[in-house]
Amino acid sequence: MRNEQATQLLFDLSVPGRCGAEYPESDCPEFSSTACIPAEFLSDTPLPLPEVNEPDVIRHFTNLSTLNMSVDTHYYPLGSCTMKYNPKRHERLAAVPGLVDLHPWQAEESLQGMLQIQYEMQQMLGEIAGLPAVSLQPAAGAQGELAALLVASAYFQDKGEHRSKVIFPNSAHGTNPASAALAGFDCIQLGAGKNGFVDLDELKEHLDDQTAVFMITNPNTLGLFEPEIDEISKMLHDVGGLVYIDGANMNAILGIARPGDFGGDMMHYNVHKTFTGPHGAGGPGSGPIAVRDFLADYLPGPVVAHDEESGQYKLQTPPKSIGRVRSFFGNVGILLRGYFYLRTLGGDGLKELSEHAVLNANYLKEKLKHVLPVPNGERCMHEFVASAQHLQKELGVSAMDIAKRLLDYGFHAPTVYFPLVVPEAIMVEPTETESKATLDAFVETIEKIIAEDPELLHTAPHSTPVSRPDDVKAARNPILCWSPVCDV
Ligand SMILES: *Cc1c(COP(=O)(O)O)cnc(C)c1O
């Protein structure tokens, strides 16, 4: 089901002969539109482009731009994704001509400012992680995971060790096993431990000289800090394995706890989440990795080095590098936003933001739990996972029904059905950028929804351009064309 606004294409608006804007022919021959195109590439056949006037084009795209929800238009408590507000000042700074007009093929001497920013970014991320060696190359968290696992693989190979196993808890993000499999490891998933934590006895059963890496998100996907993380790290190190910290949840612990201090050997950041790159629908991302000194030689390169004597910044490929994982310097546009964000907040500011993120999550959890119980944990970190299981049993109302109905009230839905360890999971991450008024309005809306007629909820949303598509069909059978024969 869809409305007119969502279905009308520029082609539908096209009227033969209509024109947006007319320009006089250039009187400067070398700048005429065809002057620099070799004759064999020119064609006389007119292109089948829509013929529309300027207001139609502007209204078309402006309307399209408002059909979806965004952080700039709606509250967006999408658990695990850290959809915090992206400060506009950093957008402007990342767009200053001295940065955007650079070309990565310029000589290093003419890129000193950009390289300095990258170097300082490496330093800051190393400090926050407690893991000093950083590569900014990976373009997303998932790619950071893969790159770090390839680093681990190169390290073990270099030591003459053949280790085949990567272990992770069953609350792990799907990218963890995917990255491990792609890096050539066997994946071992632990069962559900008590209160959502890692069961040390179960972990112990899998630890031996074949264990390469234990991947763990901390705070975990239930929004809980693993109380035995020190012991877990020690167990891994005792068998010669490495600990990988999935840093997607760093928003809870910035300036408070460092992965390197609680035993992590490698981690990735999601700069687009924790350090505000505008993101959604799969991009754009930036997933730098930080590792211990003994892994630095294997990092993907180039990394930026600083020569104290000459004061010059240079690109350097680590001696045993696993190679490049991204063209040029990584996803610079997002790294710049992250850099300005870090510089704006400073150390104290980072700590304060994490404290507010945790406070907001606990406030929301306490206000919501009488209608949506939170099975694990009295206290949470930056997010919590509620369950709609009782509503499903008593009223037939699912987590999906509530998520979809929230859209009608102008809220982006929380993450649902993840992590799998909580039935009818509703995973809420409020972030520190939301006011008490917004959080209260969210709670009131959920209360209102739960009191509504279940029939109304099963068919929600009712006010969005597209109502409730078949999720599985939409993912497996996408129809991506503009022809009017397409129908959802
Ligand atoms: C988002 C996320 C990832 C993957 O990061 P991308 O940048 O989306 O590739 C991995 N782990 C967790 C826990 C996440 O929330």
PDB file of N, CA and C in Angstrom, residues 38-94:
ATOM      1  N   PRO A  38      35.405  13.296 -27.284  1.00  0.00           N
ATOM      2  CA  PRO A  38      35.775  12.748 -28.601  1.00  0.00           C
ATOM      3  C   PRO A  38      34.527  12.355 -29.406  1.00  0.00           C
ATOM      4  N   ALA A  39      34.591  12.610 -30.730  1.00  0.00           N
ATOM      5  CA  ALA A  39      33.424  12.431 -31.595  1.00  0.00           C
ATOM      6  C   ALA A  39      32.789  11.048 -31.483  1.00  0.00           C
ATOM      7  N   GLU A  40      33.627   9.996 -31.288  1.00  0.00           N
ATOM      8  CA  GLU A  40      33.051   8.639 -31.279  1.00  0.00           C
ATOM      9  C   GLU A  40      32.134   8.394 -30.077  1.00  0.00           C
ATOM     10  N   PHE A  41      32.256   9.267 -29.077  1.00  0.00           N
ATOM     11  CA  PHE A  41      31.384   9.072 -27.904  1.00  0.00           C
ATOM     12  C   PHE A  41      30.099   9.899 -27.985  1.00  0.00           C
ATOM     13  N   LEU A  42      29.966  10.699 -29.048  1.00  0.00           N
ATOM     14  CA  LEU A  42      28.780  11.548 -29.157  1.00  0.00           C
ATOM     15  C   LEU A  42      27.678  10.808 -29.911  1.00  0.00           C
ATOM     16  N   SER A  43      26.451  11.041 -29.505  1.00  0.00           N
ATOM     17  CA  SER A  43      25.323  10.376 -30.156  1.00  0.00           C
ATOM     18  C   SER A  43      24.260  11.420 -30.497  1.00  0.00           C
ATOM     19  N   ASP A  44      23.499  11.145 -31.554  1.00  0.00           N
ATOM     20  CA  ASP A  44      22.410  12.063 -31.937  1.00  0.00           C
ATOM     21  C   ASP A  44      21.084  11.663 -31.307  1.00  0.00           C
ATOM     22  N   THR A  45      21.054  10.420 -30.794  1.00  0.00           N
ATOM     23  CA  THR A  45      19.792   9.925 -30.252  1.00  0.00           C
ATOM     24  C   THR A  45      19.442  10.692 -28.976  1.00  0.00           C
ATOM     25  N   PRO A  46      18.255  11.290 -28.917  1.00  0.00           N
ATOM     26  CA  PRO A  46      17.911  12.007 -27.692  1.00  0.00           C
ATOM     27  C   PRO A  46      17.740  11.029 -26.519  1.00  0.00           C
ATOM     28  N   LEU A  47      18.175  11.454 -25.355  1.00  0.00           N
ATOM     29  CA  LEU A  47      18.039  10.592 -24.170  1.00  0.00           C
ATOM     30  C   LEU A  47      16.601  10.637 -23.670  1.00  0.00           C
ATOM     31  N   PRO A  48      16.079   9.541 -23.180  1.00  0.00           N
ATOM     32  CA  PRO A  48      14.691   9.516 -22.692  1.00  0.00           C
ATOM     33  C   PRO A  48      14.590  10.119 -21.287  1.00  0.00           C
ATOM     34  N   LEU A  49      14.888  11.406 -21.187  1.00  0.00           N
ATOM     35  CA  LEU A  49      14.854  12.047 -19.868  1.00  0.00           C
ATOM     36  C   LEU A  49      13.494  12.701 -19.639  1.00  0.00           C
ATOM     37  N   PRO A  50      13.081  12.811 -18.360  1.00  0.00           N
ATOM     38  CA  PRO A  50      11.805  13.476 -18.105  1.00  0.00           C
ATOM     39  C   PRO A  50      11.893  14.958 -18.465  1.00  0.00           C
ATOM     40  N   GLU A  51      10.833  15.501 -19.052  1.00  0.00           N
ATOM     41  CA  GLU A  51      10.802  16.923 -19.406  1.00  0.00           C
ATOM     42  C   GLU A  51       9.866  17.621 -18.425  1.00  0.00           C
ATOM     43  N   VAL A  52      10.468  18.341 -17.511  1.00  0.00           N
ATOM     44  CA  VAL A  52       9.713  18.944 -16.408  1.00  0.00           C
ATOM     45  C   VAL A  52      10.229  20.348 -16.124  1.00  0.00           C
ATOM     46  N   ASN A  53       9.383  21.170 -15.522  1.00  0.00           N
ATOM     47  CA  ASN A  53       9.855  22.510 -15.177  1.00  0.00           C
ATOM     48  C   ASN A  53      10.489  22.524 -13.780  1.00  0.00           C
ATOM     49  N   GLU A  54      11.139  23.642 -13.476  1.00  0.00           N
ATOM     50  CA  GLU A  54      11.936  23.673 -12.254  1.00  0.00           C
ATOM     51  C   GLU A  54      11.107  23.470 -10.976  1.00  0.00           C
ATOM     52  N   PRO A  55       9.963  24.152 -10.825  1.00  0.00           N
ATOM     53  CA  PRO A  55       9.196  23.917  -9.581  1.00  0.00           C
ATOM     54  C   PRO A  55       8.804  22.449  -9.403  1.00  0.00           C
ATOM     55  N   ASP A  56       8.460  21.763 -10.502  1.00  0.00           N
ATOM     56  CA  ASP A  56       8.110  20.341 -10.377  1.00  0.00           C
ATOM     57  C   ASP A  56       9.282  19.529  -9.832  1.00  0.00           C
ATOM     58  N   VAL A  57      10.467  19.851 -10.335  1.00  0.00           N
ATOM     59  CA  VAL A  57      11.647  19.101  -9.892  1.00  0.00           C
ATOM     60  C   VAL A  57      11.917  19.370  -8.415  1.00  0.00           C
ATOM     61  N   ILE A  58      11.873  20.651  -8.053  1.00  0.00           N
ATOM     62  CA  ILE A  58      12.169  21.017  -6.661  1.00  0.00           C
ATOM     63  C   ILE A  58      11.149  20.396  -5.712  1.00  0.00           C
ATOM     64  N   ARG A  59       9.853  20.489  -6.079  1.00  0.00           N
ATOM     65  CA  ARG A  59       8.831  19.918  -5.188  1.00  0.00           C
ATOM     66  C   ARG A  59       8.953  18.404  -5.105  1.00  0.00           C
ATOM     67  N   HIS A  60       9.270  17.803  -6.250  1.00  0.00           N
ATOM     68  CA  HIS A  60       9.409  16.346  -6.270  1.00  0.00           C
ATOM     69  C   HIS A  60      10.476  15.899  -5.264  1.00  0.00           C
ATOM     70  N   PHE A  61      11.670  16.488  -5.368  1.00  0.00           N
ATOM     71  CA  PHE A  61      12.755  16.022  -4.497  1.00  0.00           C
ATOM     72  C   PHE A  61      12.581  16.484  -3.051  1.00  0.00           C
ATOM     73  N   THR A  62      12.016  17.683  -2.872  1.00  0.00           N
ATOM     74  CA  THR A  62      11.789  18.138  -1.491  1.00  0.00           C
ATOM     75  C   THR A  62      10.770  17.231  -0.811  1.00  0.00           C
ATOM     76  N   ASN A  63       9.712  16.861  -1.527  1.00  0.00           N
ATOM     77  CA  ASN A  63       8.728  15.942  -0.950  1.00  0.00           C
ATOM     78  C   ASN A  63       9.343  14.576  -0.652  1.00  0.00           C
ATOM     79  N   LEU A  64      10.136  14.067  -1.597  1.00  0.00           N
ATOM     80  CA  LEU A  64      10.778  12.770  -1.361  1.00  0.00           C
ATOM     81  C   LEU A  64      11.634  12.810  -0.102  1.00  0.00           C
ATOM     82  N   SER A  65      12.320  13.961   0.096  1.00  0.00           N
ATOM     83  CA  SER A  65      13.263  14.056   1.213  1.00  0.00           C
ATOM     84  C   SER A  65      12.556  14.027   2.560  1.00  0.00           C
ATOM     85  N   THR A  66      11.231  14.220   2.568  1.00  0.00           N
ATOM     86  CA  THR A  66      10.520  14.224   3.851  1.00  0.00           C
ATOM     87  C   THR A  66       9.692  12.957   4.068  1.00  0.00           C
ATOM     88  N   LEU A  67       9.772  12.005   3.146  1.00  0.00           N
ATOM     89  CA  LEU A  67       8.952  10.798   3.297  1.00  0.00           C
ATOM     90  C   LEU A  67       9.502   9.866   4.370  1.00  0.00           C
ATOM     91  N   ASN A  68      10.802   9.935   4.593  1.00  0.00           N
ATOM     92  CA  ASN A  68      11.398   9.051   5.577  1.00  0.00           C
ATOM     93  C   ASN A  68      11.608   9.774   6.901  1.00  0.00           C
ATOM     94  N   MET A  69      11.880   9.017   7.945  1.00  0.00           N
ATOM     95  CA  MET A  69      12.197   9.643   9.232  1.00  0.00           C
ATOM     96  C   MET A  69      13.700   9.859   9.329  1.00  0.00           C
ATOM     97  N   SER A  70      14.099  10.842  10.105  1.00  0.00           N
ATOM     98  CA  SER A  70      15.525  11.100  10.297  1.00  0.00           C
ATOM     99  C   SER A  70      15.733  11.677  11.685  1.00  0.00           C
ATOM    100  N   VAL A  71      16.985  11.730  12.118  1.00  0.00           N
ATOM    101  CA  VAL A  71      17.286  12.305  13.428  1.00  0.00           C
ATOM    102  C   VAL A  71      16.921  13.792  13.450  1.00  0.00           C
ATOM    103  N   ASP A  72      17.033  14.442  12.289  1.00  0.00           N
ATOM    104  CA  ASP A  72      16.721  15.876  12.243  1.00  0.00           C
ATOM    105  C   ASP A  72      15.217  16.160  12.280  1.00  0.00           C
ATOM    106  N   THR A  73      14.408  15.129  12.025  1.00  0.00           N
ATOM    107  CA  THR A  73      12.964  15.362  12.013  1.00  0.00           C
ATOM    108  C   THR A  73      12.208  14.625  13.120  1.00  0.00           C
ATOM    109  N   HIS A  74      12.774  13.533  13.640  1.00  0.00           N
ATOM    110  CA  HIS A  74      12.035  12.709  14.591  1.00  0.00           C
ATOM    111  C   HIS A  74      12.951  12.129  15.665  1.00  0.00           C
ATOM    112  N   TYR A  75      12.353  11.809  16.808  1.00  0.00           N
ATOM    113  CA  TYR A  75      13.077  11.059  17.836  1.00  0.00           C
ATOM    114  C   TYR A  75      13.313   9.645  17.314  1.00  0.00           C
ATOM    115  N   TYR A  76      14.522   9.122  17.526  1.00  0.00           N
ATOM    116  CA  TYR A  76      14.991   7.949  16.793  1.00  0.00           C
ATOM    117  C   TYR A  76      15.702   6.975  17.744  1.00  0.00           C
ATOM    118  N   PRO A  77      14.947   6.334  18.668  1.00  0.00           N
ATOM    119  CA  PRO A  77      15.611   5.547  19.720  1.00  0.00           C
ATOM    120  C   PRO A  77      16.018   4.140  19.285  1.00  0.00           C
ATOM    121  N   LEU A  78      16.696   4.039  18.167  1.00  0.00           N
ATOM    122  CA  LEU A  78      17.015   2.746  17.556  1.00  0.00           C
ATOM    123  C   LEU A  78      18.183   2.082  18.290  1.00  0.00           C
ATOM    124  N   GLY A  79      17.867   1.070  19.120  1.00  0.00           N
ATOM    125  CA  GLY A  79      18.877   0.426  19.949  1.00  0.00           C
ATOM    126  C   GLY A  79      20.068  -0.068  19.160  1.00  0.00           C
ATOM    127  N   SER A  80      21.247   0.080  19.749  1.00  0.00           N
ATOM    128  CA  SER A  80      22.529  -0.370  19.194  1.00  0.00           C
ATOM    129  C   SER A  80      23.051   0.548  18.084  1.00  0.00           C
ATOM    130  N   CYS A  81      22.214   1.426  17.567  1.00  0.00           N
ATOM    131  CA  CYS A  81      22.632   2.228  16.409  1.00  0.00           C
ATOM    132  C   CYS A  81      23.087   3.641  16.791  1.00  0.00           C
ATOM    133  N   THR A  82      22.855   4.049  18.034  1.00  0.00           N
ATOM    134  CA  THR A  82      23.282   5.363  18.526  1.00  0.00           C
ATOM    135  C   THR A  82      22.920   6.480  17.541  1.00  0.00           C
ATOM    136  N   MET A  83      21.600   6.673  17.397  1.00  0.00           N
ATOM    137  CA  MET A  83      21.122   7.702  16.464  1.00  0.00           C
ATOM    138  C   MET A  83      21.042   9.038  17.206  1.00  0.00           C
ATOM    139  N   LYS A  84      22.200   9.567  17.583  1.00  0.00           N
ATOM    140  CA  LYS A  84      22.189  10.845  18.297  1.00  0.00           C
ATOM    141  C   LYS A  84      22.176  11.991  17.294  1.00  0.00           C
ATOM    142  N   TYR A  85      21.855  13.169  17.814  1.00  0.00           N
ATOM    143  CA  TYR A  85      21.825  14.348  16.952  1.00  0.00           C
ATOM    144  C   TYR A  85      23.230  14.646  16.417  1.00  0.00           C
ATOM    145  N   ASN A  86      23.313  15.026  15.158  1.00  0.00           N
ATOM    146  CA  ASN A  86      24.595  15.352  14.524  1.00  0.00           C
ATOM    147  C   ASN A  86      24.759  16.866  14.461  1.00  0.00           C
ATOM    148  N   PRO A  87      25.651  17.427  15.278  1.00  0.00           N
ATOM    149  CA  PRO A  87      25.746  18.894  15.353  1.00  0.00           C
ATOM    150  C   PRO A  87      26.055  19.525  13.993  1.00  0.00           C
ATOM    151  N   LYS A  88      25.303  20.568  13.674  1.00  0.00           N
ATOM    152  CA  LYS A  88      25.448  21.192  12.353  1.00  0.00           C
ATOM    153  C   LYS A  88      26.769  21.951  12.219  1.00  0.00           C
ATOM    154  N   ARG A  89      27.306  22.384  13.348  1.00  0.00           N
ATOM    155  CA  ARG A  89      28.594  23.079  13.278  1.00  0.00           C
ATOM    156  C   ARG A  89      29.654  22.176  12.634  1.00  0.00           C
ATOM    157  N   HIS A  90      29.602  20.887  12.975  1.00  0.00           N
ATOM    158  CA  HIS A  90      30.618  19.975  12.453  1.00  0.00           C
ATOM    159  C   HIS A  90      30.390  19.671  10.975  1.00  0.00           C
ATOM    160  N   GLU A  91      29.130  19.742  10.563  1.00  0.00           N
ATOM    161  CA  GLU A  91      28.842  19.605   9.126  1.00  0.00           C
ATOM    162  C   GLU A  91      29.532  20.748   8.372  1.00  0.00           C
ATOM    163  N   ARG A  92      29.389  21.946   8.928  1.00  0.00           N
ATOM    164  CA  ARG A  92      29.973  23.120   8.256  1.00  0.00           C
ATOM    165  C   ARG A  92      31.495  23.043   8.259  1.00  0.00           C
ATOM    166  N   LEU A  93      32.075  22.623   9.398  1.00  0.00           N
ATOM    167  CA  LEU A  93      33.538  22.547   9.464  1.00  0.00           C
ATOM    168  C   LEU A  93      34.077  21.495   8.490  1.00  0.00           C
ATOM    169  N   ALA A  94      33.381  20.377   8.387  1.00  0.00           N
ATOM    170  CA  ALA A  94      33.835  19.318   7.484  1.00  0.00           C
ATOM    171  C   ALA A  94      33.722  19.750   6.034  1.00  0.00           C
TER     172      ALA A  94
END
